[in-house]
Short mmCIF file of C-alpha atoms and ligand atoms in Angstrom, two decimals:
data_model
loop_
_atom_site.label_atom_id
_atom_site.label_comp_id
_atom_site.label_asym_id
_atom_site.label_seq_id
_atom_site.Cartn_x
_atom_site.Cartn_y
_atom_site.Cartn_z
CA MET A 20 3.61 -3.41 17.81
CA ILE A 21 2.64 -6.93 16.70
CA THR A 22 0.91 -7.10 13.32
CA LYS A 23 -1.89 -9.67 13.29
CA ILE A 24 -3.17 -11.21 10.04
CA ALA A 25 -6.80 -12.30 10.60
CA GLY A 26 -9.98 -13.21 8.71
CA ARG A 27 -13.31 -11.44 8.96
CA GLU A 28 -14.55 -13.26 12.07
CA ARG A 29 -16.69 -11.18 14.45
CA GLY A 30 -13.94 -10.77 17.01
CA TRP A 31 -11.49 -9.34 14.50
CA LEU A 32 -14.06 -7.02 12.93
CA LYS A 33 -14.80 -5.63 16.38
CA ARG A 34 -11.09 -5.21 16.98
CA ALA A 35 -10.73 -3.44 13.62
CA LYS A 36 -13.47 -1.02 14.62
CA GLU A 37 -11.75 -0.28 17.92
CA TYR A 38 -8.50 0.51 16.11
CA ILE A 39 -10.29 2.78 13.62
CA LEU A 40 -12.22 4.63 16.35
CA SER A 41 -8.98 5.31 18.18
CA ASP A 42 -7.41 6.84 15.02
CA GLY A 43 -5.44 3.72 14.14
CA VAL A 44 -4.71 2.29 10.70
CA VAL A 45 -5.99 -1.12 9.54
CA ALA A 46 -5.14 -2.91 6.27
CA PHE A 47 -7.95 -4.75 4.49
CA HIS A 48 -8.59 -6.93 1.45
CA THR A 49 -10.42 -5.54 -1.56
CA GLU A 50 -11.11 -7.07 -4.98
CA THR A 51 -8.38 -4.86 -6.56
CA VAL A 52 -5.40 -4.58 -4.15
CA TYR A 53 -5.12 -4.42 -0.32
CA GLY A 54 -5.93 -1.01 1.21
CA LEU A 55 -4.44 0.83 4.21
CA GLY A 56 -7.46 2.38 5.92
CA ALA A 57 -8.17 5.10 8.48
CA ASN A 58 -11.20 7.14 9.60
CA ALA A 59 -11.70 9.72 6.84
CA PHE A 60 -13.23 12.20 9.33
CA SER A 61 -10.08 12.30 11.47
CA ASP A 62 -7.13 14.55 10.52
CA GLN A 63 -4.82 12.62 12.80
CA ALA A 64 -5.81 9.20 11.45
CA VAL A 65 -5.53 10.27 7.80
CA GLN A 66 -2.14 11.85 8.38
CA LYS A 67 -0.88 8.54 9.78
CA ILE A 68 -1.46 6.92 6.38
CA PHE A 69 0.77 9.47 4.63
CA THR A 70 3.49 9.02 7.26
CA LEU A 71 3.37 5.20 7.17
CA LYS A 72 3.53 5.04 3.38
CA GLY A 73 5.90 7.95 2.82
CA ARG A 74 3.22 9.18 0.41
CA PRO A 75 3.61 12.65 -1.15
CA SER A 76 1.25 15.07 0.62
CA ASP A 77 -0.41 16.15 -2.64
CA ASN A 78 -1.57 12.66 -3.65
CA PRO A 79 -5.22 12.34 -2.53
CA LEU A 80 -6.86 9.27 -1.00
CA ILE A 81 -10.04 7.42 -1.94
CA ALA A 82 -12.89 7.27 0.61
CA HIS A 83 -14.24 3.70 0.86
CA VAL A 84 -17.83 3.10 2.03
CA HIS A 85 -20.15 0.09 2.42
CA LYS A 86 -22.89 -0.47 -0.13
CA ASP A 87 -25.70 1.03 1.98
CA TYR A 88 -23.78 4.16 2.99
CA ASP A 89 -25.50 7.40 1.96
CA ILE A 90 -22.78 9.12 -0.07
CA SER A 91 -24.90 12.28 -0.43
CA VAL A 92 -23.59 13.12 3.06
CA LEU A 93 -20.08 13.41 1.58
CA VAL A 94 -20.47 14.50 -2.04
CA ASP A 95 -22.78 16.05 -4.59
CA SER A 96 -23.38 13.09 -6.93
CA THR A 97 -26.10 14.57 -9.09
CA PRO A 98 -25.09 13.96 -12.71
CA SER A 99 -27.68 11.53 -14.08
CA TYR A 100 -24.99 9.31 -15.62
CA ALA A 101 -23.50 8.81 -12.14
CA GLU A 102 -26.61 7.01 -10.90
CA GLU A 103 -26.59 4.71 -13.94
CA LEU A 104 -22.91 3.90 -13.41
CA ARG A 105 -23.45 3.21 -9.73
CA ARG A 106 -26.22 0.79 -10.58
CA ALA A 107 -24.11 -0.94 -13.24
CA PHE A 108 -20.73 -1.21 -11.50
CA LEU A 109 -21.03 -0.77 -7.72
CA PRO A 110 -20.04 -2.47 -5.55
CA GLY A 111 -16.97 -3.06 -7.71
CA PRO A 112 -13.61 -1.73 -8.95
CA LEU A 113 -14.81 1.74 -10.02
CA THR A 114 -13.87 4.89 -8.06
CA MET A 115 -16.06 7.93 -8.77
CA VAL A 116 -14.83 11.50 -8.22
CA PHE A 117 -17.52 14.03 -7.19
CA PRO A 118 -17.62 17.61 -5.86
CA SER A 119 -16.87 17.28 -2.15
CA LYS A 120 -19.12 18.64 0.58
CA GLY A 121 -16.01 19.16 2.70
CA LYS A 122 -17.17 16.80 5.45
CA VAL A 123 -14.09 14.54 5.56
CA SER A 124 -10.62 15.56 6.75
CA ARG A 125 -8.98 18.06 4.41
CA PHE A 126 -6.00 15.70 4.21
CA VAL A 127 -8.04 13.12 2.26
CA SER A 128 -8.38 15.24 -0.89
CA CYS A 129 -5.11 17.17 -0.44
CA GLY A 130 -6.64 20.56 -1.20
CA LEU A 131 -8.80 19.45 -4.16
CA ASP A 132 -12.50 20.39 -4.00
CA THR A 133 -13.47 16.89 -5.09
CA LEU A 134 -13.66 13.57 -3.23
CA ALA A 135 -13.09 10.11 -4.70
CA ILE A 136 -15.59 7.48 -3.54
CA ARG A 137 -15.30 3.71 -3.86
CA VAL A 138 -17.62 0.88 -2.83
CA PRO A 139 -15.51 -2.31 -2.95
CA SER A 140 -17.24 -5.65 -3.62
CA SER A 141 -14.87 -7.80 -1.54
CA PRO A 142 -16.90 -9.44 1.27
CA THR A 143 -14.03 -8.72 3.68
CA ALA A 144 -14.01 -5.02 2.75
CA GLN A 145 -17.81 -4.83 2.97
CA ALA A 146 -17.87 -6.51 6.40
CA PHE A 147 -15.19 -4.13 7.70
CA LEU A 148 -16.84 -1.00 6.25
CA LYS A 149 -20.26 -2.06 7.57
CA GLU A 150 -18.78 -2.68 11.01
CA VAL A 151 -17.22 0.79 11.25
CA ASP A 152 -20.04 2.52 9.32
CA LEU A 153 -17.66 5.39 8.47
CA PRO A 154 -15.93 6.46 5.27
CA ILE A 155 -12.47 4.89 5.34
CA ALA A 156 -9.71 6.80 3.55
CA ALA A 157 -7.43 4.21 1.98
CA PRO A 158 -4.65 4.09 -0.56
CA SER A 159 -3.01 0.82 -1.58
CA ALA A 160 -1.24 -0.82 1.38
CA ASN A 161 2.33 -0.57 0.06
CA ARG A 162 5.16 1.80 0.81
CA SER A 163 5.04 4.72 -1.59
CA LYS A 164 6.49 3.80 -5.03
CA HIS A 165 6.65 0.08 -4.18
CA VAL A 166 4.59 -2.64 -5.88
CA SER A 167 0.92 -2.70 -4.75
CA PRO A 168 0.00 -5.64 -2.46
CA VAL A 169 -2.30 -8.43 -3.65
CA THR A 170 -1.93 -10.74 -0.62
CA ALA A 171 -1.94 -10.13 3.14
CA ARG A 172 1.67 -11.33 3.17
CA HIS A 173 2.67 -8.50 0.78
CA VAL A 174 1.17 -5.98 3.22
CA TYR A 175 3.00 -7.68 6.08
CA ASP A 176 6.29 -7.47 4.17
CA ASP A 177 5.90 -3.66 3.92
CA PHE A 178 4.33 -2.82 7.31
CA ALA A 179 5.08 -5.57 9.88
CA GLY A 180 5.37 -4.00 13.32
CA GLU A 181 3.80 -0.70 12.19
CA ILE A 182 0.09 -1.54 11.93
CA PRO A 183 -1.93 -3.71 14.33
CA LEU A 184 -4.13 -5.66 11.90
CA ILE A 185 -4.40 -6.91 8.32
CA LEU A 186 -7.89 -8.20 7.42
CA ASP A 187 -7.08 -11.12 5.15
CA GLY A 188 -9.49 -11.98 2.34
CA GLY A 189 -7.03 -14.08 0.31
CA ALA A 190 -5.43 -13.10 -2.98
CA CYS A 191 -7.04 -10.15 -4.81
CA ASP A 192 -8.90 -11.35 -7.93
CA GLY A 193 -8.69 -8.10 -9.86
CA GLY A 194 -5.03 -7.41 -9.27
CA ILE A 195 -4.75 -3.76 -10.39
CA GLU A 196 -6.19 -0.67 -8.75
CA SER A 197 -9.71 0.59 -9.44
CA THR A 198 -10.62 2.72 -12.44
CA VAL A 199 -10.74 6.37 -11.28
CA LEU A 200 -13.54 8.24 -13.04
CA ASP A 201 -14.12 11.99 -12.90
CA CYS A 202 -17.87 12.49 -12.48
CA THR A 203 -17.84 16.29 -12.18
CA GLY A 204 -18.29 17.12 -15.87
CA GLU A 205 -20.93 16.66 -18.55
CA ILE A 206 -19.59 13.26 -19.49
CA PRO A 207 -17.53 10.95 -17.29
CA GLN A 208 -13.79 10.99 -17.84
CA ILE A 209 -11.26 8.28 -16.91
CA LEU A 210 -8.39 9.60 -14.77
CA ARG A 211 -6.82 6.19 -14.14
CA ALA A 212 -7.49 3.11 -16.27
CA GLY A 213 -8.51 -0.06 -14.46
CA LEU A 214 -10.74 -3.10 -14.54
CA VAL A 215 -13.86 -1.13 -15.49
CA THR A 216 -12.93 -0.04 -19.01
CA ARG A 217 -13.87 2.92 -21.17
CA ASP A 218 -15.97 0.64 -23.40
CA MET A 219 -17.85 -0.75 -20.40
CA ILE A 220 -18.63 2.78 -19.16
CA ALA A 221 -19.58 4.11 -22.60
CA GLY A 222 -21.75 1.00 -23.03
CA ILE A 223 -23.89 2.15 -20.11
CA VAL A 224 -23.96 5.94 -20.48
CA GLY A 225 -23.13 6.48 -24.16
CA ALA A 226 -19.87 8.43 -23.81
CA CYS A 227 -16.70 8.33 -21.76
CA GLY A 228 -13.59 10.50 -22.09
CA VAL A 229 -10.01 9.70 -21.12
CA TYR A 230 -8.05 12.42 -19.37
CA GLU A 231 -4.74 13.35 -20.92
CA ARG A 232 -2.56 15.75 -19.06
CA LYS A 233 -1.25 18.62 -21.14
CA VAL A 234 2.42 19.57 -20.82
CA GLY A 235 2.96 21.90 -17.88
CA GLU A 236 -0.59 21.41 -16.56
CA LYS A 237 -1.24 20.40 -12.96
CA PRO A 238 -2.47 16.77 -13.14
CA LYS A 239 -6.15 16.19 -12.38
CA SER A 240 -5.30 12.94 -10.60
CA PRO A 241 -1.98 13.72 -8.90
CA GLY A 242 -1.07 10.10 -8.19
CA MET A 243 -0.73 9.38 -11.89
CA ALA A 244 2.35 11.59 -12.13
CA TYR A 245 4.45 9.56 -9.74
CA LYS A 246 6.92 6.74 -10.33
CA HIS A 247 5.19 3.70 -8.89
CA TYR A 248 4.99 -0.07 -8.61
CA ALA A 249 8.78 -0.48 -8.71
CA PRO A 250 10.16 -3.88 -7.61
CA ALA A 251 13.26 -3.81 -5.35
CA CYS A 252 15.67 -5.24 -7.93
CA LYS A 253 17.39 -3.88 -11.04
CA THR A 254 15.02 -3.61 -13.97
CA SER A 255 15.27 -3.15 -17.69
CA TYR A 256 12.60 -2.72 -20.33
CA PHE A 257 12.27 -3.73 -23.97
CA LYS A 258 9.57 -3.77 -26.65
CA ALA A 259 8.65 -7.21 -28.03
CA GLU A 260 10.56 -6.52 -31.27
CA GLU A 261 13.76 -5.89 -29.27
CA LEU A 262 14.00 -9.45 -27.96
CA SER A 263 17.56 -10.13 -29.21
CA ALA A 264 18.91 -7.08 -27.38
CA ALA A 265 17.01 -8.22 -24.28
CA LYS A 266 18.57 -11.71 -24.51
CA MET A 267 22.05 -10.16 -24.76
CA LEU A 268 21.44 -8.22 -21.56
CA TYR A 269 20.17 -11.40 -19.86
CA ASP A 270 23.33 -13.30 -20.88
CA LYS A 271 25.54 -10.48 -19.67
CA GLU A 272 23.84 -10.45 -16.25
CA GLU A 273 24.20 -14.21 -15.95
CA ALA A 274 27.88 -14.13 -17.01
CA ALA A 275 28.47 -11.61 -14.20
CA GLY A 276 27.06 -14.10 -11.68
CA GLY A 277 23.55 -12.59 -11.49
CA THR A 278 20.13 -14.25 -11.75
CA PRO A 279 18.15 -12.49 -14.49
CA TYR A 280 14.48 -13.19 -15.26
CA PHE A 281 12.18 -12.09 -18.04
CA LEU A 282 8.66 -10.83 -17.30
CA ALA A 283 6.56 -11.25 -20.43
CA GLU A 284 3.24 -12.37 -21.90
CA SER A 285 2.77 -16.11 -22.59
CA ALA A 286 3.46 -15.92 -26.33
CA VAL A 287 6.85 -14.29 -25.66
CA CYS A 288 7.69 -16.69 -22.81
CA ALA A 289 7.14 -19.55 -25.28
CA ARG A 290 9.96 -18.06 -27.38
CA LEU A 291 12.20 -17.88 -24.30
CA ALA A 292 12.11 -21.55 -23.36
CA SER A 293 15.78 -21.75 -22.36
CA PHE A 294 15.61 -18.65 -20.15
CA ARG A 295 14.15 -18.02 -16.69
CA THR A 296 10.76 -16.35 -17.14
CA PHE A 297 7.77 -15.06 -15.20
CA ASP A 298 4.73 -15.64 -17.38
CA LEU A 299 2.09 -12.89 -17.23
CA GLY A 300 -0.52 -14.91 -19.12
CA GLY A 301 -2.22 -14.26 -22.41
CA THR A 302 -5.18 -11.93 -21.74
CA GLY A 303 -5.54 -8.50 -20.15
CA GLU A 304 -7.47 -9.97 -17.22
CA GLN A 305 -4.79 -12.60 -16.55
CA MET A 306 -2.03 -10.00 -16.73
CA ALA A 307 -3.89 -7.67 -14.35
CA GLN A 308 -4.28 -10.51 -11.89
CA LYS A 309 -0.66 -11.69 -12.06
CA LEU A 310 1.38 -8.49 -12.54
CA TYR A 311 1.91 -7.34 -8.95
CA ALA A 312 2.32 -10.86 -7.53
CA LEU A 313 5.06 -11.55 -10.10
CA LEU A 314 6.79 -8.21 -9.50
CA ARG A 315 6.87 -9.03 -5.77
CA LYS A 316 8.16 -12.55 -6.51
CA ALA A 317 10.82 -11.14 -8.81
CA GLU A 318 12.31 -8.91 -6.16
CA HIS A 319 13.12 -12.01 -4.09
CA ALA A 320 14.30 -14.23 -6.96
CA ALA A 321 15.93 -11.96 -9.54
CA THR A 322 18.97 -9.69 -9.55
CA LEU A 323 17.68 -8.18 -12.81
CA LEU A 324 14.11 -8.23 -14.10
CA ILE A 325 13.78 -7.67 -17.85
CA GLY A 326 10.25 -6.56 -18.79
CA ILE A 327 9.05 -7.20 -22.33
CA GLU A 328 6.13 -4.91 -23.17
CA PRO A 329 2.96 -6.97 -23.77
CA THR A 330 1.38 -6.70 -27.22
CA VAL A 331 -2.09 -8.07 -26.42
CA GLN A 332 -4.71 -5.36 -26.87
CA ASP A 333 -7.86 -6.59 -25.16
CA GLY A 334 -10.10 -5.19 -22.42
CA VAL A 335 -8.09 -3.97 -19.49
CA MET A 336 -4.73 -3.60 -21.27
CA ASP A 337 -4.81 0.22 -20.91
CA GLY A 338 -4.69 -0.30 -17.17
CA VAL A 339 -2.13 -3.12 -17.30
CA LEU A 340 0.25 -1.26 -19.63
CA ASN A 341 0.10 1.86 -17.49
CA ARG A 342 1.28 -0.13 -14.44
CA PHE A 343 3.75 -2.23 -16.43
CA THR A 344 5.60 0.73 -17.91
CA ARG A 345 5.65 2.59 -14.60
CA ALA A 346 7.03 -0.44 -12.74
CA PHE A 347 9.98 -0.27 -15.13
CA GLY A 348 10.41 3.47 -14.66
CA ARG A 349 8.90 4.50 -18.01
CA THR A 350 6.42 7.27 -18.87
CA VAL A 351 6.44 9.10 -15.55
CA ASP A 352 7.61 12.37 -14.05
CA GLU A 353 10.30 11.70 -11.49
CA THR A 354 8.64 14.10 -9.04
P1 AMP B 410 -4.14 4.63 -4.53
O1 AMP B 410 -5.17 4.62 -3.47
O2 AMP B 410 -2.75 4.46 -4.03
O3 AMP B 410 -4.54 3.67 -5.59
O4 AMP B 410 -4.21 6.07 -5.18
C1 AMP B 410 -5.44 6.75 -5.34
C2 AMP B 410 -5.54 7.34 -6.70
O5 AMP B 410 -6.77 8.05 -6.82
C3 AMP B 410 -4.41 8.31 -7.02
O6 AMP B 410 -4.03 8.14 -8.37
C4 AMP B 410 -5.08 9.65 -6.79
O7 AMP B 410 -4.47 10.69 -7.53
C5 AMP B 410 -6.53 9.37 -7.23
N1 AMP B 410 -7.48 10.27 -6.55
C6 AMP B 410 -7.87 10.21 -5.27
N2 AMP B 410 -8.72 11.23 -4.98
C7 AMP B 410 -8.86 11.95 -6.11
C8 AMP B 410 -9.60 13.13 -6.47
N3 AMP B 410 -10.37 13.76 -5.58
N4 AMP B 410 -9.49 13.59 -7.74
C9 AMP B 410 -8.72 12.94 -8.63
N5 AMP B 410 -7.99 11.83 -8.37
C10 AMP B 410 -8.06 11.34 -7.12
MG1 MG B 411 -1.16 3.13 -4.67
#
């Protein structure tokens, strides 16, 4: 199969619809990361996503819909705070989890009685979703555990020859996956941190919890338990105060003929002027936007990537730190 990278011209949108209606899988741009989409009503189509990605069968998918889609067909979205949040943040990088009406394929929610809904703001995603006028089940368009894709080329690198079409909308502005918010309880609760922060949500509806999994408990958002975002090179991880140990490791790798790089926030890169560095930037938003692109770059350039944990504490750093530590194999179950 030839994999075509195309923009959102009429001809390609029509082609995308044909692929989706025949249970095919199409990758598409969103404002967070690229998605790998299939008809959420079709068992066969949804199963293809799991096979292509090598995704664990208990890690549910998000159903993506266009902004005029009537989600009451799919879920019971009655809590009053949900309506306020929809008005404030959608279309945008917020995924809302509601009690499911069981209308989509059972493989989307992997046995949970809830369904995650997202309305992306990317014009490419909106045009595609409007064209098909169906809920599209879509995880990030990377092989399971690999770094999420923020350009069409990243998707191509993982799936060339295996999917017919990547709808290219350029680089993703947001850079990390959507905030996943449980909207089944009395107050909303964050299951996965992202670009819409706890403060932003509490600012609209007064209160917002953050889910913390208790030891031995089945996770509410299964995907959060997995090792993820790992670049295909050796990695090592240090706190900012461990910089001398990190430099020793760098020197050792170089002495052995390797090409080590640091991945760190701007203030730390400034202290590493005589070393090779990938600079994440100085704010949470910059780091979110650059993280995956730099991890992908590193796997081509570096034999060893040494991550220095960022110390900045603004806005979306909960989301950035979660991805950063997991990319370096920290703070996750190995299941
Ligand atoms: P990805 O699309 O690869 O970003 O992964 C989707 C994320 O959403 C994973 O962390 C899932 O565990 C989470 N998710 C999807 N559906 C649900 C749901 N019904 N309840 C809780 N979390 C969900
Ligand atoms: Mg993913």
